[in-house]
XYZ file of C-alpha atoms in Angstrom:
592
model
C 56.309 -124.351 133.033
C 57.400 -125.852 136.346
C 56.595 -124.659 139.822
C 57.622 -125.485 143.373
C 57.118 -123.670 146.648
C 57.038 -119.915 146.363
C 60.054 -117.889 147.407
C 59.559 -115.914 150.618
C 58.437 -112.428 149.640
C 59.711 -109.208 151.061
C 57.593 -107.419 153.666
C 58.309 -104.067 152.062
C 55.279 -101.826 151.569
C 54.550 -100.275 148.211
C 52.417 -97.446 146.875
C 50.297 -94.969 148.787
C 48.539 -95.279 152.100
C 45.075 -96.148 150.800
C 43.240 -94.806 153.858
C 39.455 -94.857 153.630
C 37.095 -92.018 154.398
C 33.557 -93.414 154.752
C 32.125 -89.995 153.898
C 34.104 -89.791 150.702
C 31.975 -89.081 147.663
C 31.695 -91.873 145.108
C 33.143 -89.790 142.344
C 36.209 -88.815 144.358
C 37.741 -92.300 144.038
C 37.661 -92.491 140.257
C 41.038 -90.919 139.385
C 44.526 -92.121 140.282
C 47.929 -91.084 139.065
C 49.811 -92.854 136.289
C 52.575 -93.617 138.797
C 50.081 -95.651 140.847
C 49.111 -97.842 137.900
C 52.796 -98.271 137.035
C 53.327 -99.622 140.566
C 50.570 -102.178 140.024
C 52.104 -103.166 136.697
C 55.487 -103.659 138.360
C 53.934 -105.781 141.122
C 52.254 -108.100 138.617
C 55.488 -108.481 136.648
C 57.349 -109.228 139.881
C 54.873 -111.966 140.758
C 55.183 -113.569 137.313
C 58.995 -113.489 137.494
C 58.895 -114.924 141.019
C 56.751 -117.846 139.862
C 58.982 -118.560 136.844
C 62.153 -118.341 138.936
C 60.986 -120.918 141.482
C 59.528 -123.611 139.232
C 62.654 -125.808 139.144
C 62.918 -126.693 142.841
C 60.787 -129.061 144.913
C 58.699 -131.765 143.214
C 57.301 -133.700 146.195
C 53.506 -133.998 146.404
C 53.513 -132.948 142.768
C 51.211 -133.369 139.811
C 51.877 -133.192 136.120
C 50.068 -131.640 133.196
C 50.220 -129.356 130.200
C 50.235 -125.548 130.362
C 47.991 -125.017 127.326
C 45.715 -122.024 127.695
C 42.150 -122.769 128.810
C 39.157 -120.906 127.534
C 36.753 -118.692 129.417
C 33.879 -120.826 128.096
C 35.156 -123.785 130.126
C 35.138 -121.648 133.276
C 31.575 -120.567 132.549
C 30.501 -124.187 132.049
C 31.907 -125.068 135.488
C 29.741 -122.321 136.958
C 26.636 -123.461 135.059
C 27.023 -127.002 136.396
C 26.739 -125.642 139.937
C 30.331 -126.454 140.876
C 32.455 -124.208 142.998
C 35.247 -122.299 141.293
C 37.948 -124.732 142.515
C 36.067 -127.959 141.697
C 36.274 -130.191 138.654
C 39.071 -131.160 136.317
C 41.921 -128.893 135.329
C 41.125 -126.397 132.583
C 44.570 -125.043 131.740
C 46.719 -128.080 132.545
C 46.403 -130.904 129.966
C 47.439 -134.575 130.235
C 50.179 -134.382 127.617
C 52.992 -131.989 126.879
C 55.272 -130.006 129.157
C 55.088 -131.182 132.773
C 54.228 -128.852 135.634
C 55.391 -129.828 139.115
C 53.858 -128.269 142.202
C 54.674 -128.725 145.867
C 52.688 -127.557 148.859
C 53.817 -124.437 150.702
C 55.159 -125.178 154.175
C 56.651 -121.778 154.975
C 54.676 -120.367 157.906
C 55.265 -116.753 156.887
C 53.820 -117.330 153.413
C 50.744 -119.052 154.847
C 50.354 -116.160 157.279
C 50.316 -113.746 154.346
C 47.347 -115.642 152.882
C 45.505 -115.207 156.187
C 46.424 -111.536 156.437
C 45.275 -110.808 152.872
C 41.867 -112.244 153.778
C 41.641 -110.223 157.011
C 42.784 -107.020 155.276
C 39.991 -107.399 152.714
C 37.481 -107.908 155.527
C 38.645 -104.663 157.147
C 38.144 -102.870 153.840
C 34.560 -104.184 153.678
C 33.898 -102.758 157.146
C 35.397 -99.360 156.331
C 34.135 -98.454 152.844
C 30.786 -96.721 152.132
C 27.733 -98.986 151.918
C 27.434 -99.002 148.121
C 30.996 -100.374 147.741
C 30.742 -103.124 150.354
C 29.175 -106.052 148.548
C 31.475 -106.437 145.537
C 34.522 -106.289 147.826
C 32.792 -108.718 150.196
C 32.582 -111.197 147.298
C 36.387 -111.486 147.458
C 36.263 -113.050 150.933
C 35.033 -116.531 150.066
C 37.556 -117.259 147.277
C 40.393 -115.717 149.337
C 39.436 -117.894 152.307
C 39.323 -120.925 150.009
C 42.786 -120.270 148.585
C 44.261 -119.872 152.069
C 42.631 -123.086 153.335
C 43.644 -125.166 150.298
C 47.240 -123.904 150.453
C 47.439 -125.019 154.089
C 45.960 -128.423 153.237
C 48.389 -128.786 150.317
C 51.243 -127.966 152.691
C 49.938 -130.664 155.084
C 49.017 -128.085 157.748
C 45.551 -129.487 158.461
C 45.306 -128.266 162.054
C 46.153 -124.728 161.019
C 43.817 -124.946 158.028
C 40.908 -126.098 160.198
C 41.507 -123.346 162.743
C 41.718 -120.680 160.035
C 38.564 -121.887 158.280
C 36.586 -121.849 161.523
C 37.579 -118.244 162.219
C 37.211 -117.015 158.624
C 33.730 -118.527 158.284
C 32.455 -116.155 160.982
C 32.863 -113.270 158.513
C 30.519 -114.927 156.007
C 26.752 -115.329 156.284
C 24.716 -118.528 156.452
C 24.306 -118.693 152.663
C 27.897 -119.976 152.466
C 27.462 -122.773 155.014
C 26.890 -125.539 152.450
C 29.989 -124.524 150.463
C 32.096 -124.321 153.608
C 30.945 -127.789 154.710
C 32.013 -129.139 151.318
C 35.377 -127.373 151.643
C 35.960 -129.069 155.013
C 35.912 -132.470 153.285
C 39.262 -131.630 151.656
C 41.712 -132.706 154.358
C 44.828 -133.922 152.533
C 46.646 -133.083 149.271
C 45.166 -136.098 147.477
C 41.662 -134.694 148.065
C 42.307 -131.563 145.989
C 40.522 -131.476 142.581
C 42.570 -130.850 139.449
C 41.133 -127.361 139.051
C 42.165 -126.451 142.615
C 45.712 -127.692 142.018
C 46.271 -125.599 138.914
C 44.848 -122.509 140.640
C 47.133 -123.002 143.647
C 50.096 -123.483 141.318
C 49.415 -120.135 139.657
C 48.793 -121.755 136.273
C 45.478 -119.892 136.043
C 43.660 -117.137 137.907
C 40.120 -116.570 139.131
C 38.382 -113.773 137.250
C 36.605 -111.173 139.393
C 34.624 -108.152 138.187
C 33.925 -104.954 140.142
C 32.160 -101.801 139.057
C 34.851 -99.244 138.294
C 34.562 -96.923 141.364
C 34.621 -99.944 143.695
C 37.520 -101.478 141.767
C 39.582 -98.289 142.077
C 38.805 -97.952 145.780
C 39.774 -101.567 146.497
C 43.036 -101.365 144.534
C 43.881 -98.110 146.276
C 43.459 -99.836 149.645
C 45.564 -102.810 148.517
C 48.556 -100.501 148.015
C 48.819 -100.275 151.810
C 49.385 -104.044 152.094
C 52.802 -105.659 152.306
C 54.304 -106.861 149.045
C 53.749 -110.484 150.095
C 50.041 -109.909 150.680
C 49.748 -108.145 147.330
C 51.458 -111.037 145.562
C 48.933 -113.498 147.021
C 46.111 -111.394 145.593
C 47.646 -110.859 142.155
C 48.839 -114.427 141.778
C 45.363 -115.936 142.167
C 42.954 -113.226 140.974
C 42.464 -111.313 137.739
C 40.373 -108.354 138.908
C 38.831 -106.175 136.229
C 36.503 -103.217 136.290
C 33.284 -102.811 134.357
C 30.956 -99.936 133.582
C 27.222 -99.880 134.215
C 26.537 -100.691 130.553
C 28.742 -103.805 130.505
C 27.071 -107.183 131.064
C 28.597 -109.011 134.041
C 28.652 -112.816 133.929
C 28.167 -114.762 137.135
C 31.337 -116.734 136.348
C 33.318 -113.572 137.183
C 31.719 -113.457 140.647
C 33.021 -116.616 142.370
C 31.923 -115.361 145.784
C 28.218 -115.218 144.868
C 26.031 -117.522 146.994
C 24.730 -120.554 145.130
C 21.038 -120.874 144.260
C 18.656 -122.793 146.506
C 15.463 -124.390 145.122
C 12.214 -122.431 145.638
C 8.946 -124.055 146.706
C 5.566 -122.885 145.317
C 7.048 -119.518 144.441
C 4.972 -118.946 141.288
C 1.491 -119.786 140.036
C -0.115 -119.879 136.603
C -2.612 -117.051 136.239
C -5.681 -117.138 133.964
C -4.892 -115.921 130.462
C -5.353 -112.165 130.144
C -5.790 -110.173 126.987
C -2.785 -108.040 125.971
C -2.685 -104.672 127.663
C -4.546 -101.959 125.791
C -1.994 -99.160 125.921
C -4.579 -96.700 124.623
C -6.698 -97.238 127.734
C -5.802 -94.398 130.083
C -5.330 -95.502 133.746
C -7.608 -93.889 136.347
C -5.743 -92.277 139.267
C -7.265 -91.486 142.655
C -5.118 -88.912 144.439
C -5.208 -89.065 148.242
C -3.463 -86.068 149.806
C -2.080 -86.844 153.280
C -1.206 -83.799 155.349
C 0.303 -83.635 158.808
C -0.360 -79.971 159.541
C 2.797 -78.566 161.053
C 4.362 -82.065 161.254
C 6.169 -83.774 158.419
C 4.740 -86.971 156.885
C 7.443 -89.668 157.177
C 5.526 -92.771 156.057
C 2.082 -93.876 154.940
C 0.169 -97.031 154.025
C -3.390 -97.989 153.022
C -5.277 -100.909 154.552
C -5.761 -104.027 152.464
C -9.402 -103.190 151.725
C -8.524 -99.518 151.009
C -10.967 -98.291 153.667
C -8.211 -96.624 155.722
C -4.976 -94.721 155.182
C -2.450 -94.352 158.007
C 0.349 -91.762 158.063
C 3.323 -91.563 160.430
C 4.386 -88.086 161.514
C 7.498 -86.349 162.751
C 5.606 -85.231 165.880
C 5.522 -88.904 167.062
C 1.830 -89.392 166.230
C -0.047 -91.612 163.792
C -3.050 -90.239 161.944
C -5.534 -92.699 160.434
C -8.160 -91.620 157.908
C -11.147 -93.972 158.000
C -14.288 -94.406 155.952
C -12.717 -94.132 152.488
C -14.994 -94.944 149.569
C -13.589 -98.116 147.982
C -15.137 -97.178 144.633
C -13.747 -93.644 144.692
C -10.975 -93.388 147.336
C -10.326 -89.696 146.654
C -13.884 -88.744 147.635
C -14.225 -86.698 150.845
C -17.619 -88.186 151.761
C -18.059 -89.882 155.154
C -14.403 -89.552 156.148
C -13.189 -89.408 159.715
C -9.763 -89.236 161.378
C -8.238 -90.907 164.407
C -4.948 -90.004 166.104
C -2.804 -92.617 167.849
C -0.300 -91.347 170.415
C 2.311 -93.304 172.359
C 5.629 -93.146 170.548
C 8.297 -90.860 172.009
C 10.125 -90.259 168.713
C 9.090 -89.849 165.027
C 7.260 -92.742 163.357
C 9.336 -94.502 160.662
C 7.066 -97.171 159.176
C 3.485 -98.499 159.237
C 1.780 -101.721 158.151
C -1.784 -103.053 158.417
C -2.351 -106.693 159.410
C -4.029 -108.934 156.774
C -7.549 -108.669 158.258
C -7.173 -104.881 158.827
C -7.877 -105.201 162.561
C -4.391 -104.180 163.642
C -1.877 -101.518 162.630
C 1.845 -101.950 163.335
C 4.140 -98.948 163.738
C 7.882 -98.540 164.269
C 9.629 -95.487 165.686
C 13.013 -93.995 166.408
C 12.281 -94.579 170.100
C 13.396 -98.220 169.544
C 9.876 -99.611 169.898
C 7.188 -101.095 167.690
C 3.562 -100.738 168.695
C 0.622 -102.882 167.674
C -2.594 -100.848 167.574
C -6.133 -102.200 167.515
C -8.062 -100.143 164.938
C -11.407 -101.211 166.419
C -10.815 -99.935 169.963
C -8.065 -97.495 168.833
C -5.751 -98.530 171.659
C -2.226 -99.928 171.832
C -2.400 -103.713 172.239
C 1.315 -104.578 172.477
C 4.702 -102.844 172.651
C 7.824 -104.513 171.201
C 10.988 -102.958 172.643
C 14.733 -102.795 172.101
C 14.818 -102.737 168.306
C 15.189 -99.816 165.911
C 13.091 -101.068 163.012
C 13.376 -98.943 159.889
C 10.575 -100.739 158.006
C 7.803 -103.175 158.951
C 5.679 -105.548 156.857
C 3.051 -108.240 157.525
C 2.876 -111.629 155.834
C -0.281 -112.031 153.691
C -1.450 -114.989 155.796
C -1.264 -115.645 159.516
C 0.046 -113.247 162.132
C 3.719 -112.904 161.179
C 5.496 -109.624 160.617
C 9.054 -108.587 159.808
C 11.111 -105.567 160.755
C 14.295 -104.382 159.054
C 16.962 -102.571 161.014
C 20.090 -100.469 160.719
C 22.294 -103.378 161.879
C 21.694 -105.357 158.662
C 19.469 -107.951 160.386
C 15.805 -108.584 159.594
C 13.748 -109.986 162.471
C 10.421 -111.815 162.436
C 7.760 -111.918 165.120
C 4.655 -114.038 165.645
C 1.564 -113.707 167.798
C 2.837 -115.775 170.717
C 5.831 -113.761 171.925
C 7.236 -110.261 172.150
C 10.667 -111.517 171.106
C 11.553 -112.290 167.473
C 11.358 -115.989 166.610
C 13.800 -115.634 163.697
C 16.727 -113.363 162.832
C 18.163 -113.315 159.316
C 21.646 -111.847 158.897
C 23.565 -111.287 155.683
C 23.206 -107.690 154.555
C 26.322 -105.553 154.957
C 24.492 -102.274 155.660
C 21.205 -100.939 156.976
C 17.931 -101.963 155.317
C 15.136 -99.680 154.168
C 12.433 -102.030 152.877
C 11.099 -105.587 153.087
C 8.209 -107.486 151.514
C 6.616 -110.925 151.920
C 5.897 -113.195 148.974
C 2.226 -114.043 148.429
C 2.819 -117.586 149.768
C 4.105 -116.101 153.079
C 7.111 -118.447 152.976
C 9.571 -116.039 151.390
C 10.689 -112.580 152.456
C 12.686 -110.126 150.354
C 14.789 -107.299 151.781
C 16.500 -104.289 150.214
C 19.597 -102.701 151.691
C 22.045 -99.843 151.397
C 24.631 -102.464 150.348
C 22.884 -102.331 146.928
C 21.579 -105.902 147.097
C 18.117 -107.436 147.280
C 17.971 -110.748 149.141
C 15.278 -113.400 149.286
C 14.900 -115.519 152.427
C 13.129 -118.799 153.149
C 11.642 -118.130 156.595
C 10.756 -121.805 157.067
C 14.401 -122.872 156.718
C 15.879 -119.592 157.963
C 18.126 -119.376 154.898
C 18.948 -116.909 152.152
C 17.842 -118.461 148.857
C 18.451 -115.645 146.353
C 20.653 -112.585 146.040
C 20.027 -109.956 143.365
C 22.687 -107.389 142.523
C 22.466 -104.573 139.996
C 21.511 -101.429 141.892
C 24.091 -98.712 142.520
C 22.606 -97.191 145.685
C 20.080 -97.959 148.436
C 17.027 -100.062 147.568
C 13.836 -98.298 148.657
C 10.865 -100.084 147.011
C 9.890 -103.687 146.254
C 6.934 -105.464 144.624
C 6.119 -108.976 143.399
C 4.226 -109.757 140.231
C 0.845 -111.380 140.858
C 2.143 -114.719 139.569
C 4.901 -114.554 142.218
C 7.754 -115.291 139.827
C 8.991 -111.768 139.140
C 10.342 -109.291 141.657
C 10.605 -105.569 140.927
C 12.942 -103.269 142.857
C 13.672 -99.550 142.837
C 16.115 -97.350 144.680
C 18.092 -94.164 145.154
C 19.772 -94.784 141.784
C 16.376 -94.096 140.092
C 16.506 -97.528 138.424
C 13.651 -100.020 138.173
C 14.930 -103.604 137.891
C 12.780 -106.658 137.150
C 14.166 -109.976 138.451
C 13.304 -113.606 137.733
C 13.225 -115.306 141.141
C 13.297 -118.791 139.578
C 16.674 -118.330 137.881
C 17.949 -115.468 140.054
C 18.655 -113.412 136.922
C 17.935 -109.851 135.921
C 15.117 -109.600 133.375
C 15.296 -105.916 132.493
C 16.449 -102.542 133.808
C 14.004 -99.706 133.186
C 15.262 -96.129 133.105
C 13.048 -93.074 133.159
C 12.780 -91.601 136.651
C 15.166 -88.929 137.883
C 14.575 -89.130 141.643
C 14.314 -91.815 144.330
C 11.791 -94.581 143.628
C 9.244 -94.451 146.474
C 6.666 -97.054 145.515
C 5.988 -99.891 143.041
C 2.707 -101.709 142.354
C 1.427 -104.418 139.978
C -2.232 -104.724 138.986
C -4.334 -107.838 139.558
C -4.155 -108.890 135.891
C -0.357 -108.870 136.108
C 0.103 -106.701 133.019
C 0.627 -103.185 134.444
C 3.652 -102.078 136.449
C 3.230 -98.700 138.181
C 6.274 -96.853 139.559
C 6.289 -93.611 141.510
C 8.986 -91.189 142.613
C 8.473 -87.845 144.348
C 6.819 -86.177 141.351
C 6.265 -88.699 138.530
C 4.074 -91.771 138.113
C 4.955 -94.112 135.240
C 3.026 -97.082 133.823
C 4.849 -99.960 132.089
C 3.629 -102.921 130.037
C 4.753 -105.752 132.318
C 3.123 -108.439 130.170
C 5.133 -107.421 127.120
C 8.315 -107.115 129.184
C 8.242 -110.678 130.544
C 6.838 -112.176 127.338
C 10.113 -111.668 125.471
C 12.281 -112.617 128.472
C 14.541 -115.614 127.850
C 15.473 -117.376 131.128
C 18.303 -119.256 129.336
C 20.920 -116.628 128.438
C 22.884 -119.122 126.324
C 19.964 -119.564 123.924
C 19.452 -117.336 120.929
C 16.904 -114.587 121.449
C 13.626 -115.406 119.710
C 12.773 -111.744 119.104
C 14.216 -108.295 119.627
C 13.715 -106.707 123.020
C 11.193 -103.841 123.036
C 12.627 -100.432 123.825
C 11.884 -98.571 127.052
C 9.764 -96.200 124.989
C 7.521 -99.055 123.860
C 7.225 -100.501 127.372
C 6.470 -97.110 128.959
C 2.946 -96.217 127.873
C 1.672 -93.584 130.377
C 3.156 -90.786 132.505
C 1.574 -88.520 135.126
C 3.157 -85.749 137.144
C 0.319 -83.456 138.245
C 0.116 -84.367 141.942
C -0.769 -82.248 144.964
C 2.291 -83.305 146.922
C 5.158 -85.781 147.072
C 4.072 -89.216 145.798
C 4.647 -91.736 148.614
C 2.601 -94.895 148.065
C 0.732 -96.716 145.266
C -2.008 -99.355 145.458
C -4.151 -100.673 142.607
C -7.880 -100.394 143.268
C -8.909 -102.570 140.303
C -7.518 -103.612 136.918
C -6.895 -100.103 135.575
C -7.390 -97.823 138.594
C -4.775 -96.883 141.165
C -4.683 -95.045 144.488
C -1.769 -92.592 144.719
C -1.068 -91.345 148.261
C 0.815 -88.049 148.349
C 2.212 -86.200 151.342
C 1.503 -82.484 151.525
C 4.174 -80.004 152.655
C 4.051 -78.826 156.264
C 1.978 -75.766 157.007
């Protein structure tokens, strides 16, 4: 096969309009007509014929090789070695056999179509519902890379540099290292063999999207010009997958690369295997707001207090709880904190239990002293949807509906750090036990882990289908557990960034997750059900090297799930282990 510069495509539009309705239900984008898929088939055939018809022309700035088919295993190995998708030696093109000649594209209109395809995908990311955003967002980095490398290959360095500078503003800081490496490619001779064969159309980059997102994206692409569509189809092989299908990272070239973690896990003393016949003890604390609705609640670190945020703008704190029996009514008292002008969204106690932080829809956070029961500080101008304190020091974080998590310290009323990367609003955040790392969950269906010392994203976990609402770390610090609106419980290995296990049982939104001090019980609560899982058994059979053969069969969900409770006085809102086998379950009562 031989190839030279691509023939100028027509600007004719094809297919339907592909307009996006952000309120559109997820299931409404799952069916398209047979005529639509025939159009896509015709486009792909047209691209292949266009490539074959133009391979005999220009041979300047060329390279030679063989067009033998490469294997998917070679692509996976490139990913495992930490290389970017365009780096390394050629996979498809071999040193001997039929020669393939390739010349850089100099046609300004064709280069413009590469830019426009990137910008059109960015507009789709902005317009689609939150749970579709991230997998489409993953197209941006490889599309930007193709456009930049084509301009460099066509000796348009000034244009390439200008485009890369603008395109990089649509990506978050986790891509900065890869973009800096891309900038080092400044002339055709700098391009790796793998990049050359991808630009020549000898191979494509595989991309996987969950089926509803795939259908929505393809539907939007039908509104592009034919030239823009050809740029997409020439360089990408996009496939859909179902929830049950395993998705390899090699099919997600836009995923951020892993950063090393520091002191993120510790070795715990050896614990005996969990006795699944030992019934957990549950203390039920019923939190009522009278005629006001309970919107949030949290216990203090020593379990001597429980604070609830109400729809009537007040905070009610129950004090004097018995640490041995938290559901006892003896020696209890209540305090009411007033000051917010709108409903209270989130609450968090400081590590030493002297202060309580609250956030409200009035765009303020208030720091309350729970000794004098007065407001010590007001933080303004931010709508924080969730607040959390670091285990050590006086540092707290607040998530927001603009996709940015902000961190404050004791010395200023303004945040000292802002971490941007999420594509939708956030509902939960949690500090690691070493206080260096912060994890956030968002409506973009991702969980992200941040190094607050470096101000960088170091991990990204994807697997949820809807908003993430609950997070917890194992006591060793290595494993992260997340739950969400999709009713799934997912256990993650923060060291490798991989999914350990997905647990399915609950049928409503996951509200709270807790791990006991011996690191062998995982408790999960939704509105009505409380489930207990054998965490020790779950991680014991986990193999962090997916290429290795499994040493033993994975236990079923039925074997991991050893206790269920659903007889609560209200809606289960928060869980906190009291000791090794006892847990405090805070429930909100209905309004009177």
